[in-house]
């Protein structure tokens, strides 16, 4: 097995080292057992989800928007005032004279005729 030192001084030193090491191992065992007995902390709550991008939106006439406009939901030109609307309402608004956005052209996928100049 292992060759041990032949003299008493080195044997006593080895004994001391082994005793200290055994004490550290036993303390670590106690610490791990205590952690295992404690309930696991709950994970932090998930961040809130972004609202779903609407398929269609409307911007009302006002400052910066001379007429009511219909947009696709992901249109970059819609600004922050885009109000989500249904496909049926988008078609109805376009039929009633709302202007389709020149950037996203919602009239095309909605099957509406192009606006007359």
CSV table of C-alpha atoms in Angstrom, one decimal:
chain,number,residue,atom,x,y,z
A,1,UNK,CA,0.0,0.0,0.0
A,2,UNK,CA,1.6,3.3,1.1
A,3,UNK,CA,5.1,3.6,2.5
A,4,UNK,CA,4.9,5.4,5.8
A,5,UNK,CA,7.7,7.3,7.3
A,6,UNK,CA,9.8,5.3,9.7
A,7,UNK,CA,10.3,8.0,12.4
A,8,UNK,CA,7.8,9.2,15.0
A,9,UNK,CA,8.0,12.9,14.2
A,10,UNK,CA,6.9,12.5,10.6
A,11,UNK,CA,4.2,10.0,11.6
A,12,UNK,CA,2.8,12.5,14.1
A,13,UNK,CA,2.9,15.2,11.4
A,14,UNK,CA,1.0,12.9,9.1
A,15,UNK,CA,-1.5,12.1,11.8
A,16,UNK,CA,-2.1,15.8,12.4
A,17,UNK,CA,-2.6,16.5,8.7
A,18,UNK,CA,-5.0,13.5,8.3
A,19,UNK,CA,-7.0,14.6,11.4
A,20,UNK,CA,-7.4,18.2,10.1
A,21,UNK,CA,-8.3,16.9,6.6
A,22,UNK,CA,-10.9,14.5,8.1
A,23,UNK,CA,-12.4,17.4,10.1
A,24,UNK,CA,-12.7,19.5,7.0
A,25,UNK,CA,-14.4,16.6,5.1
A,26,UNK,CA,-16.8,16.0,8.0
A,27,UNK,CA,-17.7,19.8,8.1
A,28,UNK,CA,-18.3,19.8,4.4
A,29,UNK,CA,-20.6,16.8,4.7
A,30,UNK,CA,-22.6,18.6,7.4
A,31,UNK,CA,-22.9,21.7,5.2
A,32,UNK,CA,-24.1,19.8,2.2
A,33,UNK,CA,-26.7,17.9,4.3
A,34,UNK,CA,-28.0,21.2,5.7
A,35,UNK,CA,-28.3,22.6,2.2
A,36,UNK,CA,-30.2,19.5,1.0
A,37,UNK,CA,-32.7,19.8,3.8
A,38,UNK,CA,-33.5,23.4,3.0
A,39,UNK,CA,-36.2,24.0,0.4
A,40,UNK,CA,-34.9,25.3,-2.9
A,41,UNK,CA,-35.6,28.9,-3.5
A,42,UNK,CA,-38.2,29.7,-6.1
A,43,UNK,CA,-36.9,31.0,-9.4
A,44,UNK,CA,-37.5,34.6,-10.1
A,45,UNK,CA,-40.6,35.5,-12.0
A,46,UNK,CA,-40.4,35.5,-15.8
A,47,UNK,CA,-40.2,38.9,-17.4
A,48,UNK,CA,-43.5,40.1,-18.8
A,49,UNK,CA,-44.2,39.0,-22.4
A,50,UNK,CA,-44.4,41.5,-25.1
A,51,UNK,CA,-47.9,41.9,-26.5
A,52,UNK,CA,-48.6,40.1,-29.7
A,53,UNK,CA,-48.1,42.3,-32.8
A,54,UNK,CA,-51.5,42.9,-34.3
A,55,UNK,CA,-52.2,41.9,-37.9
A,56,UNK,CA,-53.7,45.3,-38.7
A,57,UNK,CA,-53.8,48.7,-37.2
A,58,UNK,CA,-55.3,52.1,-37.7
A,59,UNK,CA,-54.0,55.6,-37.0
A,60,UNK,CA,-56.5,58.4,-36.7
A,61,UNK,CA,-56.2,61.7,-38.4
A,62,UNK,CA,-54.5,64.3,-36.3
A,63,UNK,CA,-51.2,66.1,-35.8
A,64,UNK,CA,-48.7,64.6,-38.2
A,65,UNK,CA,-51.3,62.3,-39.8
A,66,UNK,CA,-53.6,64.3,-42.2
A,67,UNK,CA,-56.0,61.3,-42.8
A,68,UNK,CA,-57.0,58.1,-41.1
A,69,UNK,CA,-54.6,55.4,-42.3
A,70,UNK,CA,-54.7,51.6,-42.2
A,71,UNK,CA,-51.4,49.8,-41.6
A,72,UNK,CA,-50.1,46.3,-41.2
A,73,UNK,CA,-49.4,45.6,-37.6
A,74,UNK,CA,-45.7,45.5,-38.1
A,75,UNK,CA,-45.4,48.7,-40.1
A,76,UNK,CA,-42.5,50.8,-39.3
A,77,UNK,CA,-44.3,54.0,-40.4
A,78,UNK,CA,-47.3,53.5,-38.1
A,79,UNK,CA,-45.7,55.3,-35.1
A,80,UNK,CA,-46.8,54.8,-31.5
A,81,UNK,CA,-50.5,55.6,-32.0
A,82,UNK,CA,-51.3,52.4,-33.9
A,83,UNK,CA,-54.6,50.9,-32.6
A,84,UNK,CA,-55.0,47.2,-33.3
A,85,UNK,CA,-58.1,46.3,-35.4
A,86,UNK,CA,-59.5,43.2,-37.0
A,87,UNK,CA,-59.2,42.2,-40.6
A,88,UNK,CA,-62.9,42.9,-41.1
A,89,UNK,CA,-62.6,46.4,-39.7
A,90,UNK,CA,-59.5,47.1,-41.8
A,91,UNK,CA,-61.4,46.2,-44.9
A,92,UNK,CA,-64.4,48.3,-43.8
A,93,UNK,CA,-62.2,51.3,-43.1
A,94,UNK,CA,-60.5,51.1,-46.4
A,95,UNK,CA,-63.9,50.8,-48.1
A,96,UNK,CA,-65.1,53.8,-46.2
A,97,UNK,CA,-62.2,56.0,-47.5
A,98,UNK,CA,-59.4,55.4,-45.0
A,99,UNK,CA,-56.0,55.7,-46.8
A,100,UNK,CA,-53.8,52.6,-46.9
A,101,UNK,CA,-50.2,53.3,-45.7
A,102,UNK,CA,-47.8,54.0,-48.5
A,103,UNK,CA,-45.0,52.1,-46.8
A,104,UNK,CA,-46.7,48.8,-45.9
A,105,UNK,CA,-49.5,48.8,-48.4
A,106,UNK,CA,-52.2,46.8,-46.4
A,107,UNK,CA,-54.7,47.0,-49.2
A,108,UNK,CA,-52.8,44.4,-51.2
A,109,UNK,CA,-53.0,41.5,-48.8
A,110,UNK,CA,-56.5,42.5,-47.8
A,111,UNK,CA,-57.6,42.2,-51.5
A,112,UNK,CA,-58.7,45.8,-51.7
A,113,UNK,CA,-58.6,47.7,-55.0
A,114,UNK,CA,-55.7,50.2,-55.1
A,115,UNK,CA,-56.6,53.8,-53.9
A,116,UNK,CA,-57.7,56.2,-56.6
A,117,UNK,CA,-55.6,59.4,-56.8
